[in-house]
Amino acid sequence: MNKLCLPLAAVLLAFAVGCSQKPAATPAPGAEAASTAPAEGKPSGAAPTATELKQAAKATQESAGADETPGDASLEKMAAMPEKAQLPGGKWKAGVNYKPIVPAQPTSVEPGQVEVLEVMWLGCPHCAHLEPSIDAWRKKKPAYVKFVQEHVMWGPAHRAHAKLYYTLEALNRDDLIQKAFDEIHQRGNVLVDADEAKTLQMQLAFAKANGISETDFKREYNGFGVSSHLQRAEEIMRRYQIDTVPRIIINGKYETDVEMAGGPDQLMALINDLAAAEKSR
């Protein structure tokens, strides 16, 4: 099963962005023209309005995958998954609630630790909805779990949001991640524009409104640390072949998401169980 977010090209206009890189279903007659045409009286490069952002969220569609057939790669992954790598039967089912990553990928954690990685996007309504659950889980996660959050890097808008995300992280203002989600999804200020200079001004205004000086913001925004994080995010994208967000990866060996787990609460429980299984090995 895959949760799909229809491309937001009609909303972010100059960018072809969405919560998924998978192709959407064939549009109804006339829908394509409506999705690509700019709103009347609105410049083609203008930032979306709050109403447009809400319409994009409403346009989100979920596919139960009932008529989908697993690809060869998925079948090979399942066949290559040894029984000892699977959780005990009954509670979670391999291939349904979580999938193996073959080959397993290296992590950045110390011996004895288990990495839990979330790949997300500030502009994704699904990621915004999941963030409070992630934050609550992070505050009470086991000490041996190292949580890592990386930003998706599909296109220009995603990269612009990523630069804001890693700048806030460099400034030790992780508390503003939820505020950035709220700014985008509740207030309709998408914090990105087709013009890079305008994007910087929008993001700088957000930072200043939340107590960050212009000097500090620009120092990190243009600094080596943020540039390095952006390069790492690109590597993560390639390594795990990220095509939908939010995506959760446990210790470089398993991947899952809200839909596969059965909901946010179930996802947190599944993360804990997979992490505990990794710790015991």
PDB file of C-alpha atoms in Angstrom:
ATOM      1  CA  MET A   1       0.000   0.000   0.000  1.00  0.00           C
ATOM      2  CA  ASN A   2       1.260   3.445  -0.809  1.00  0.00           C
ATOM      3  CA  LYS A   3      -0.010   6.781   0.322  1.00  0.00           C
ATOM      4  CA  LEU A   4       0.063   9.186  -2.566  1.00  0.00           C
ATOM      5  CA  CYS A   5      -0.099  12.961  -2.509  1.00  0.00           C
ATOM      6  CA  LEU A   6      -1.093  14.388  -5.872  1.00  0.00           C
ATOM      7  CA  PRO A   7       1.581  16.635  -7.393  1.00  0.00           C
ATOM      8  CA  LEU A   8       1.234  20.223  -6.168  1.00  0.00           C
ATOM      9  CA  ALA A   9       2.316  21.785  -9.455  1.00  0.00           C
ATOM     10  CA  ALA A  10      -0.969  23.668  -9.673  1.00  0.00           C
ATOM     11  CA  VAL A  11      -0.344  25.110  -6.253  1.00  0.00           C
ATOM     12  CA  LEU A  12       3.359  25.847  -6.202  1.00  0.00           C
ATOM     13  CA  LEU A  13       3.111  26.742  -9.881  1.00  0.00           C
ATOM     14  CA  ALA A  14       6.733  27.122 -10.887  1.00  0.00           C
ATOM     15  CA  PHE A  15       7.678  23.867  -9.144  1.00  0.00           C
ATOM     16  CA  ALA A  16       6.543  20.308  -9.837  1.00  0.00           C
ATOM     17  CA  VAL A  17       6.363  19.188  -6.225  1.00  0.00           C
ATOM     18  CA  GLY A  18       4.357  16.728  -4.173  1.00  0.00           C
ATOM     19  CA  CYS A  19       4.447  14.154  -1.378  1.00  0.00           C
ATOM     20  CA  SER A  20       5.244  11.462  -3.927  1.00  0.00           C
ATOM     21  CA  GLN A  21       7.285  11.105  -7.073  1.00  0.00           C
ATOM     22  CA  LYS A  22       5.015   8.312  -8.245  1.00  0.00           C
ATOM     23  CA  PRO A  23       2.716   9.201 -11.133  1.00  0.00           C
ATOM     24  CA  ALA A  24      -0.831  10.091 -10.162  1.00  0.00           C
ATOM     25  CA  ALA A  25      -3.870   8.454 -11.726  1.00  0.00           C
ATOM     26  CA  THR A  26      -4.902   9.646 -15.176  1.00  0.00           C
ATOM     27  CA  PRO A  27      -6.853  12.884 -14.688  1.00  0.00           C
ATOM     28  CA  ALA A  28     -10.430  13.278 -15.778  1.00  0.00           C
ATOM     29  CA  PRO A  29     -11.026  15.125 -19.073  1.00  0.00           C
ATOM     30  CA  GLY A  30     -10.232  18.790 -18.600  1.00  0.00           C
ATOM     31  CA  ALA A  31      -8.483  18.237 -15.276  1.00  0.00           C
ATOM     32  CA  GLU A  32      -5.006  18.514 -16.763  1.00  0.00           C
ATOM     33  CA  ALA A  33      -5.730  21.909 -18.235  1.00  0.00           C
ATOM     34  CA  ALA A  34      -7.189  23.084 -14.962  1.00  0.00           C
ATOM     35  CA  SER A  35      -4.200  21.851 -12.978  1.00  0.00           C
ATOM     36  CA  THR A  36      -1.595  23.565 -15.106  1.00  0.00           C
ATOM     37  CA  ALA A  37      -3.329  26.845 -15.827  1.00  0.00           C
ATOM     38  CA  PRO A  38      -2.450  29.726 -13.455  1.00  0.00           C
ATOM     39  CA  ALA A  39      -5.280  31.258 -11.476  1.00  0.00           C
ATOM     40  CA  GLU A  40      -6.977  34.183 -13.185  1.00  0.00           C
ATOM     41  CA  GLY A  41      -5.268  37.449 -12.362  1.00  0.00           C
ATOM     42  CA  LYS A  42      -2.328  35.677 -10.679  1.00  0.00           C
ATOM     43  CA  PRO A  43       1.266  35.761 -12.036  1.00  0.00           C
ATOM     44  CA  SER A  44       2.550  32.341 -13.025  1.00  0.00           C
ATOM     45  CA  GLY A  45       5.470  32.584 -10.585  1.00  0.00           C
ATOM     46  CA  ALA A  46       3.533  33.852  -7.585  1.00  0.00           C
ATOM     47  CA  ALA A  47       3.476  32.021  -4.273  1.00  0.00           C
ATOM     48  CA  PRO A  48       0.304  30.043  -3.540  1.00  0.00           C
ATOM     49  CA  THR A  49      -2.420  31.407  -1.334  1.00  0.00           C
ATOM     50  CA  ALA A  50      -3.761  29.742   1.804  1.00  0.00           C
ATOM     51  CA  THR A  51      -6.854  28.662  -0.119  1.00  0.00           C
ATOM     52  CA  GLU A  52      -4.733  27.006  -2.807  1.00  0.00           C
ATOM     53  CA  LEU A  53      -2.672  25.181  -0.210  1.00  0.00           C
ATOM     54  CA  LYS A  54      -5.844  23.854   1.445  1.00  0.00           C
ATOM     55  CA  GLN A  55      -7.137  22.756  -1.956  1.00  0.00           C
ATOM     56  CA  ALA A  56      -3.894  20.855  -2.507  1.00  0.00           C
ATOM     57  CA  ALA A  57      -4.268  19.103   0.823  1.00  0.00           C
ATOM     58  CA  LYS A  58      -7.875  18.204  -0.034  1.00  0.00           C
ATOM     59  CA  ALA A  59      -6.665  16.850  -3.376  1.00  0.00           C
ATOM     60  CA  THR A  60      -4.529  14.311  -1.558  1.00  0.00           C
ATOM     61  CA  GLN A  61      -5.594  10.827  -2.559  1.00  0.00           C
ATOM     62  CA  GLU A  62      -4.818   7.511  -0.978  1.00  0.00           C
ATOM     63  CA  SER A  63      -4.430   4.330  -2.970  1.00  0.00           C
ATOM     64  CA  ALA A  64      -5.194   1.083  -1.172  1.00  0.00           C
ATOM     65  CA  GLY A  65      -3.132  -0.678  -3.820  1.00  0.00           C
ATOM     66  CA  ALA A  66      -5.776  -3.374  -4.287  1.00  0.00           C
ATOM     67  CA  ASP A  67      -5.120  -3.532  -7.998  1.00  0.00           C
ATOM     68  CA  GLU A  68      -1.369  -3.164  -7.741  1.00  0.00           C
ATOM     69  CA  THR A  69       1.013  -6.065  -8.315  1.00  0.00           C
ATOM     70  CA  PRO A  70       4.333  -6.131  -6.440  1.00  0.00           C
ATOM     71  CA  GLY A  71       7.235  -5.401  -8.735  1.00  0.00           C
ATOM     72  CA  ASP A  72      10.124  -7.769  -9.240  1.00  0.00           C
ATOM     73  CA  ALA A  73      12.288  -5.686  -6.906  1.00  0.00           C
ATOM     74  CA  SER A  74       9.753  -6.029  -4.066  1.00  0.00           C
ATOM     75  CA  LEU A  75       9.482  -9.778  -4.566  1.00  0.00           C
ATOM     76  CA  GLU A  76      13.240 -10.115  -4.576  1.00  0.00           C
ATOM     77  CA  LYS A  77      13.438  -8.142  -1.336  1.00  0.00           C
ATOM     78  CA  MET A  78      10.905 -10.395   0.369  1.00  0.00           C
ATOM     79  CA  ALA A  79      12.603 -13.551  -0.903  1.00  0.00           C
ATOM     80  CA  ALA A  80      15.958 -12.278   0.371  1.00  0.00           C
ATOM     81  CA  MET A  81      14.638 -11.565   3.868  1.00  0.00           C
ATOM     82  CA  PRO A  82      15.755 -14.330   6.253  1.00  0.00           C
ATOM     83  CA  GLU A  83      13.262 -15.517   8.865  1.00  0.00           C
ATOM     84  CA  LYS A  84      15.493 -14.355  11.703  1.00  0.00           C
ATOM     85  CA  ALA A  85      15.273 -10.813  10.300  1.00  0.00           C
ATOM     86  CA  GLN A  86      11.502 -10.781  10.660  1.00  0.00           C
ATOM     87  CA  LEU A  87       9.538  -9.869  13.756  1.00  0.00           C
ATOM     88  CA  PRO A  88       7.642 -12.670  15.510  1.00  0.00           C
ATOM     89  CA  GLY A  89       4.400 -13.414  13.718  1.00  0.00           C
ATOM     90  CA  GLY A  90       1.048 -12.221  14.965  1.00  0.00           C
ATOM     91  CA  LYS A  91       1.588  -8.533  15.653  1.00  0.00           C
ATOM     92  CA  TRP A  92       3.383  -7.279  12.543  1.00  0.00           C
ATOM     93  CA  LYS A  93       3.681  -8.871   9.137  1.00  0.00           C
ATOM     94  CA  ALA A  94       6.742  -8.493   6.938  1.00  0.00           C
ATOM     95  CA  GLY A  95       5.799  -7.169   3.522  1.00  0.00           C
ATOM     96  CA  VAL A  96       2.600  -5.637   4.896  1.00  0.00           C
ATOM     97  CA  ASN A  97       3.535  -3.517   7.928  1.00  0.00           C
ATOM     98  CA  TYR A  98       7.206  -3.149   7.060  1.00  0.00           C
ATOM     99  CA  LYS A  99       9.553  -4.096   4.247  1.00  0.00           C
ATOM    100  CA  PRO A 100      13.193  -5.160   4.223  1.00  0.00           C
ATOM    101  CA  ILE A 101      15.853  -3.022   2.606  1.00  0.00           C
ATOM    102  CA  VAL A 102      18.134  -5.261   0.559  1.00  0.00           C
ATOM    103  CA  PRO A 103      20.995  -4.767   0.794  1.00  0.00           C
ATOM    104  CA  ALA A 104      20.911  -3.176   4.242  1.00  0.00           C
ATOM    105  CA  GLN A 105      22.477   0.294   4.348  1.00  0.00           C
ATOM    106  CA  PRO A 106      25.171   1.574   6.717  1.00  0.00           C
ATOM    107  CA  THR A 107      24.134   3.973   9.480  1.00  0.00           C
ATOM    108  CA  SER A 108      25.917   6.711  11.406  1.00  0.00           C
ATOM    109  CA  VAL A 109      25.253   5.341  14.904  1.00  0.00           C
ATOM    110  CA  GLU A 110      27.693   4.053  17.508  1.00  0.00           C
ATOM    111  CA  PRO A 111      27.838   0.345  18.400  1.00  0.00           C
ATOM    112  CA  GLY A 112      24.875  -0.568  20.583  1.00  0.00           C
ATOM    113  CA  GLN A 113      22.676   2.124  19.086  1.00  0.00           C
ATOM    114  CA  VAL A 114      19.821   1.745  16.614  1.00  0.00           C
ATOM    115  CA  GLU A 115      19.122   4.442  14.036  1.00  0.00           C
ATOM    116  CA  VAL A 116      15.556   5.516  13.285  1.00  0.00           C
ATOM    117  CA  LEU A 117      15.482   7.765  10.230  1.00  0.00           C
ATOM    118  CA  GLU A 118      12.531   9.808   9.027  1.00  0.00           C
ATOM    119  CA  VAL A 119      12.611  11.335   5.552  1.00  0.00           C
ATOM    120  CA  MET A 120      10.113  14.199   5.377  1.00  0.00           C
ATOM    121  CA  TRP A 121       9.207  17.447   3.626  1.00  0.00           C
ATOM    122  CA  LEU A 122       8.040  20.656   5.284  1.00  0.00           C
ATOM    123  CA  GLY A 123       5.520  21.150   2.471  1.00  0.00           C
ATOM    124  CA  CYS A 124       3.905  17.707   2.859  1.00  0.00           C
ATOM    125  CA  PRO A 125       0.555  17.660   4.724  1.00  0.00           C
ATOM    126  CA  HIS A 126       1.104  14.023   5.724  1.00  0.00           C
ATOM    127  CA  CYS A 127       4.471  14.936   7.301  1.00  0.00           C
ATOM    128  CA  ALA A 128       2.860  17.875   9.101  1.00  0.00           C
ATOM    129  CA  HIS A 129       0.140  15.592  10.473  1.00  0.00           C
ATOM    130  CA  LEU A 130       2.709  13.045  11.668  1.00  0.00           C
ATOM    131  CA  GLU A 131       5.123  15.539  13.268  1.00  0.00           C
ATOM    132  CA  PRO A 132       3.350  15.789  16.674  1.00  0.00           C
ATOM    133  CA  SER A 133       3.422  11.980  16.990  1.00  0.00           C
ATOM    134  CA  ILE A 134       7.094  11.905  16.024  1.00  0.00           C
ATOM    135  CA  ASP A 135       7.892  14.657  18.519  1.00  0.00           C
ATOM    136  CA  ALA A 136       6.027  12.901  21.355  1.00  0.00           C
ATOM    137  CA  TRP A 137       7.744   9.595  20.549  1.00  0.00           C
ATOM    138  CA  ARG A 138      11.158  11.239  20.353  1.00  0.00           C
ATOM    139  CA  LYS A 139      10.810  12.604  23.894  1.00  0.00           C
ATOM    140  CA  LYS A 140      10.294   9.133  25.375  1.00  0.00           C
ATOM    141  CA  LYS A 141      12.137   6.864  22.940  1.00  0.00           C
ATOM    142  CA  PRO A 142      14.604   4.290  24.327  1.00  0.00           C
ATOM    143  CA  ALA A 143      18.063   5.686  25.045  1.00  0.00           C
ATOM    144  CA  TYR A 144      19.666   3.303  22.552  1.00  0.00           C
ATOM    145  CA  VAL A 145      17.629   4.771  19.679  1.00  0.00           C
ATOM    146  CA  LYS A 146      19.207   7.614  17.726  1.00  0.00           C
ATOM    147  CA  PHE A 147      16.557   9.554  15.814  1.00  0.00           C
ATOM    148  CA  VAL A 148      17.631  11.230  12.586  1.00  0.00           C
ATOM    149  CA  GLN A 149      15.376  13.428  10.465  1.00  0.00           C
ATOM    150  CA  GLU A 150      16.320  14.223   6.877  1.00  0.00           C
ATOM    151  CA  HIS A 151      14.568  16.425   4.347  1.00  0.00           C
ATOM    152  CA  VAL A 152      13.553  15.220   0.905  1.00  0.00           C
ATOM    153  CA  MET A 153      15.380  16.713  -2.103  1.00  0.00           C
ATOM    154  CA  TRP A 154      13.205  15.998  -5.156  1.00  0.00           C
ATOM    155  CA  GLY A 155      13.072  19.439  -6.782  1.00  0.00           C
ATOM    156  CA  PRO A 156      13.755  23.178  -6.327  1.00  0.00           C
ATOM    157  CA  ALA A 157      10.951  23.777  -3.810  1.00  0.00           C
ATOM    158  CA  HIS A 158      11.934  20.736  -1.746  1.00  0.00           C
ATOM    159  CA  ARG A 159      15.556  21.881  -1.719  1.00  0.00           C
ATOM    160  CA  ALA A 160      14.531  25.400  -0.694  1.00  0.00           C
ATOM    161  CA  HIS A 161      12.531  24.006   2.230  1.00  0.00           C
ATOM    162  CA  ALA A 162      15.459  21.709   3.052  1.00  0.00           C
ATOM    163  CA  LYS A 163      17.785  24.695   3.299  1.00  0.00           C
ATOM    164  CA  LEU A 164      15.433  26.311   5.822  1.00  0.00           C
ATOM    165  CA  TYR A 165      15.142  23.052   7.757  1.00  0.00           C
ATOM    166  CA  TYR A 166      18.918  22.534   8.038  1.00  0.00           C
ATOM    167  CA  THR A 167      19.478  26.209   8.867  1.00  0.00           C
ATOM    168  CA  LEU A 168      17.085  25.927  11.821  1.00  0.00           C
ATOM    169  CA  GLU A 169      18.834  22.725  12.845  1.00  0.00           C
ATOM    170  CA  ALA A 170      22.259  24.417  12.664  1.00  0.00           C
ATOM    171  CA  LEU A 171      20.939  27.201  14.893  1.00  0.00           C
ATOM    172  CA  ASN A 172      19.752  24.610  17.444  1.00  0.00           C
ATOM    173  CA  ARG A 173      16.170  25.739  16.880  1.00  0.00           C
ATOM    174  CA  ASP A 174      14.530  22.377  16.326  1.00  0.00           C
ATOM    175  CA  ASP A 175      11.586  23.834  18.227  1.00  0.00           C
ATOM    176  CA  LEU A 176      10.772  25.850  15.105  1.00  0.00           C
ATOM    177  CA  ILE A 177      10.225  22.806  12.885  1.00  0.00           C
ATOM    178  CA  GLN A 178       6.645  22.443  14.096  1.00  0.00           C
ATOM    179  CA  LYS A 179       6.178  26.203  13.682  1.00  0.00           C
ATOM    180  CA  ALA A 180       7.429  25.946  10.100  1.00  0.00           C
ATOM    181  CA  PHE A 181       4.854  23.214   9.437  1.00  0.00           C
ATOM    182  CA  ASP A 182       2.159  25.451  10.963  1.00  0.00           C
ATOM    183  CA  GLU A 183       3.314  28.449   8.935  1.00  0.00           C
ATOM    184  CA  ILE A 184       3.001  26.483   5.708  1.00  0.00           C
ATOM    185  CA  HIS A 185      -0.082  24.366   6.325  1.00  0.00           C
ATOM    186  CA  GLN A 186      -2.176  26.497   8.675  1.00  0.00           C
ATOM    187  CA  ARG A 187      -1.250  30.064   7.742  1.00  0.00           C
ATOM    188  CA  GLY A 188      -0.720  29.451   4.038  1.00  0.00           C
ATOM    189  CA  ASN A 189       2.746  31.026   3.969  1.00  0.00           C
ATOM    190  CA  VAL A 190       4.602  28.359   1.959  1.00  0.00           C
ATOM    191  CA  LEU A 191       8.067  29.864   2.662  1.00  0.00           C
ATOM    192  CA  VAL A 192       9.247  29.308  -0.900  1.00  0.00           C
ATOM    193  CA  ASP A 193       9.054  31.223  -4.162  1.00  0.00           C
ATOM    194  CA  ALA A 194      10.194  30.722  -7.753  1.00  0.00           C
ATOM    195  CA  ASP A 195      12.695  33.511  -7.107  1.00  0.00           C
ATOM    196  CA  GLU A 196      15.559  32.471  -4.778  1.00  0.00           C
ATOM    197  CA  ALA A 197      15.944  35.977  -3.361  1.00  0.00           C
ATOM    198  CA  LYS A 198      12.253  36.078  -2.464  1.00  0.00           C
ATOM    199  CA  THR A 199      12.533  32.632  -0.880  1.00  0.00           C
ATOM    200  CA  LEU A 200      15.368  33.887   1.320  1.00  0.00           C
ATOM    201  CA  GLN A 201      13.359  36.935   2.373  1.00  0.00           C
ATOM    202  CA  MET A 202      10.309  34.814   3.222  1.00  0.00           C
ATOM    203  CA  GLN A 203      12.365  32.378   5.272  1.00  0.00           C
ATOM    204  CA  LEU A 204      14.358  35.164   6.928  1.00  0.00           C
ATOM    205  CA  ALA A 205      11.138  36.921   7.933  1.00  0.00           C
ATOM    206  CA  PHE A 206       9.901  33.680   9.499  1.00  0.00           C
ATOM    207  CA  ALA A 207      13.183  33.268  11.390  1.00  0.00           C
ATOM    208  CA  LYS A 208      13.212  36.856  12.649  1.00  0.00           C
ATOM    209  CA  ALA A 209       9.599  36.555  13.794  1.00  0.00           C
ATOM    210  CA  ASN A 210      10.750  33.638  15.932  1.00  0.00           C
ATOM    211  CA  GLY A 211      13.717  35.334  17.602  1.00  0.00           C
ATOM    212  CA  ILE A 212      16.585  34.585  15.181  1.00  0.00           C
ATOM    213  CA  SER A 213      18.728  37.519  14.118  1.00  0.00           C
ATOM    214  CA  GLU A 214      19.340  38.194  10.445  1.00  0.00           C
ATOM    215  CA  THR A 215      23.097  37.859  10.981  1.00  0.00           C
ATOM    216  CA  ASP A 216      22.824  34.447  12.615  1.00  0.00           C
ATOM    217  CA  PHE A 217      20.325  33.152  10.061  1.00  0.00           C
ATOM    218  CA  LYS A 218      22.352  34.210   7.018  1.00  0.00           C
ATOM    219  CA  ARG A 219      25.579  32.900   8.551  1.00  0.00           C
ATOM    220  CA  GLU A 220      24.198  29.394   8.839  1.00  0.00           C
ATOM    221  CA  TYR A 221      22.018  29.609   5.711  1.00  0.00           C
ATOM    222  CA  ASN A 222      25.120  30.209   3.581  1.00  0.00           C
ATOM    223  CA  GLY A 223      27.475  28.170   5.755  1.00  0.00           C
ATOM    224  CA  PHE A 224      29.418  24.971   5.202  1.00  0.00           C
ATOM    225  CA  GLY A 225      27.358  23.017   7.727  1.00  0.00           C
ATOM    226  CA  VAL A 226      24.068  23.527   5.916  1.00  0.00           C
ATOM    227  CA  SER A 227      25.720  22.816   2.561  1.00  0.00           C
ATOM    228  CA  SER A 228      27.074  19.534   3.944  1.00  0.00           C
ATOM    229  CA  HIS A 229      23.671  18.551   5.291  1.00  0.00           C
ATOM    230  CA  LEU A 230      22.090  19.206   1.897  1.00  0.00           C
ATOM    231  CA  GLN A 231      24.659  16.912   0.288  1.00  0.00           C
ATOM    232  CA  ARG A 232      23.936  14.221   2.891  1.00  0.00           C
ATOM    233  CA  ALA A 233      20.213  14.515   2.189  1.00  0.00           C
ATOM    234  CA  GLU A 234      20.879  13.957  -1.510  1.00  0.00           C
ATOM    235  CA  GLU A 235      22.872  10.843  -0.609  1.00  0.00           C
ATOM    236  CA  ILE A 236      20.022   9.544   1.572  1.00  0.00           C
ATOM    237  CA  MET A 237      17.595  10.081  -1.305  1.00  0.00           C
ATOM    238  CA  ARG A 238      19.744   7.994  -3.646  1.00  0.00           C
ATOM    239  CA  ARG A 239      20.619   5.305  -1.141  1.00  0.00           C
ATOM    240  CA  TYR A 240      17.045   4.582  -0.066  1.00  0.00           C
ATOM    241  CA  GLN A 241      15.378   5.508  -3.382  1.00  0.00           C
ATOM    242  CA  ILE A 242      12.889   7.765  -1.614  1.00  0.00           C
ATOM    243  CA  ASP A 243       9.750   8.283  -3.704  1.00  0.00           C
ATOM    244  CA  THR A 244       7.174   9.059  -0.985  1.00  0.00           C
ATOM    245  CA  VAL A 245       7.203  10.893   2.342  1.00  0.00           C
ATOM    246  CA  PRO A 246       7.014  10.569   5.258  1.00  0.00           C
ATOM    247  CA  ARG A 247       9.168   7.443   5.171  1.00  0.00           C
ATOM    248  CA  ILE A 248      10.599   5.733   8.265  1.00  0.00           C
ATOM    249  CA  ILE A 249      13.765   3.624   8.045  1.00  0.00           C
ATOM    250  CA  ILE A 250      14.955   1.511  10.974  1.00  0.00           C
ATOM    251  CA  ASN A 251      18.688   0.821  11.254  1.00  0.00           C
ATOM    252  CA  GLY A 252      19.148   0.843   7.490  1.00  0.00           C
ATOM    253  CA  LYS A 253      17.304  -2.510   7.295  1.00  0.00           C
ATOM    254  CA  TYR A 254      13.552  -1.871   7.309  1.00  0.00           C
ATOM    255  CA  GLU A 255      11.217   0.740   5.873  1.00  0.00           C
ATOM    256  CA  THR A 256       7.636   1.589   6.800  1.00  0.00           C
ATOM    257  CA  ASP A 257       5.124   4.431   6.862  1.00  0.00           C
ATOM    258  CA  VAL A 258       1.854   5.459   8.457  1.00  0.00           C
ATOM    259  CA  GLU A 259      -0.328   3.527   6.042  1.00  0.00           C
ATOM    260  CA  MET A 260       1.627   0.283   6.240  1.00  0.00           C
ATOM    261  CA  ALA A 261       1.631   0.429  10.040  1.00  0.00           C
ATOM    262  CA  GLY A 262      -2.085   1.214  10.238  1.00  0.00           C
ATOM    263  CA  GLY A 263      -1.944   4.750  11.673  1.00  0.00           C
ATOM    264  CA  PRO A 264       0.373   7.113  13.602  1.00  0.00           C
ATOM    265  CA  ASP A 265       0.042   5.296  16.947  1.00  0.00           C
ATOM    266  CA  GLN A 266       0.658   1.930  15.331  1.00  0.00           C
ATOM    267  CA  LEU A 267       3.655   3.375  13.503  1.00  0.00           C
ATOM    268  CA  MET A 268       5.262   4.474  16.760  1.00  0.00           C
ATOM    269  CA  ALA A 269       4.698   1.006  18.241  1.00  0.00           C
ATOM    270  CA  LEU A 270       6.136  -0.663  15.141  1.00  0.00           C
ATOM    271  CA  ILE A 271       9.221   1.576  15.268  1.00  0.00           C
ATOM    272  CA  ASN A 272       9.794   0.569  18.885  1.00  0.00           C
ATOM    273  CA  ASP A 273       9.392  -3.134  18.109  1.00  0.00           C
ATOM    274  CA  LEU A 274      11.720  -3.060  15.111  1.00  0.00           C
ATOM    275  CA  ALA A 275      14.283  -1.031  17.066  1.00  0.00           C
ATOM    276  CA  ALA A 276      14.091  -3.448  20.002  1.00  0.00           C
ATOM    277  CA  ALA A 277      14.567  -6.400  17.654  1.00  0.00           C
ATOM    278  CA  GLU A 278      17.654  -4.738  16.208  1.00  0.00           C
ATOM    279  CA  LYS A 279      19.020  -3.977  19.677  1.00  0.00           C
ATOM    280  CA  SER A 280      18.688  -7.632  20.706  1.00  0.00           C
ATOM    281  CA  ARG A 281      20.643  -8.937  17.723  1.00  0.00           C
TER     282      ARG A 281
END
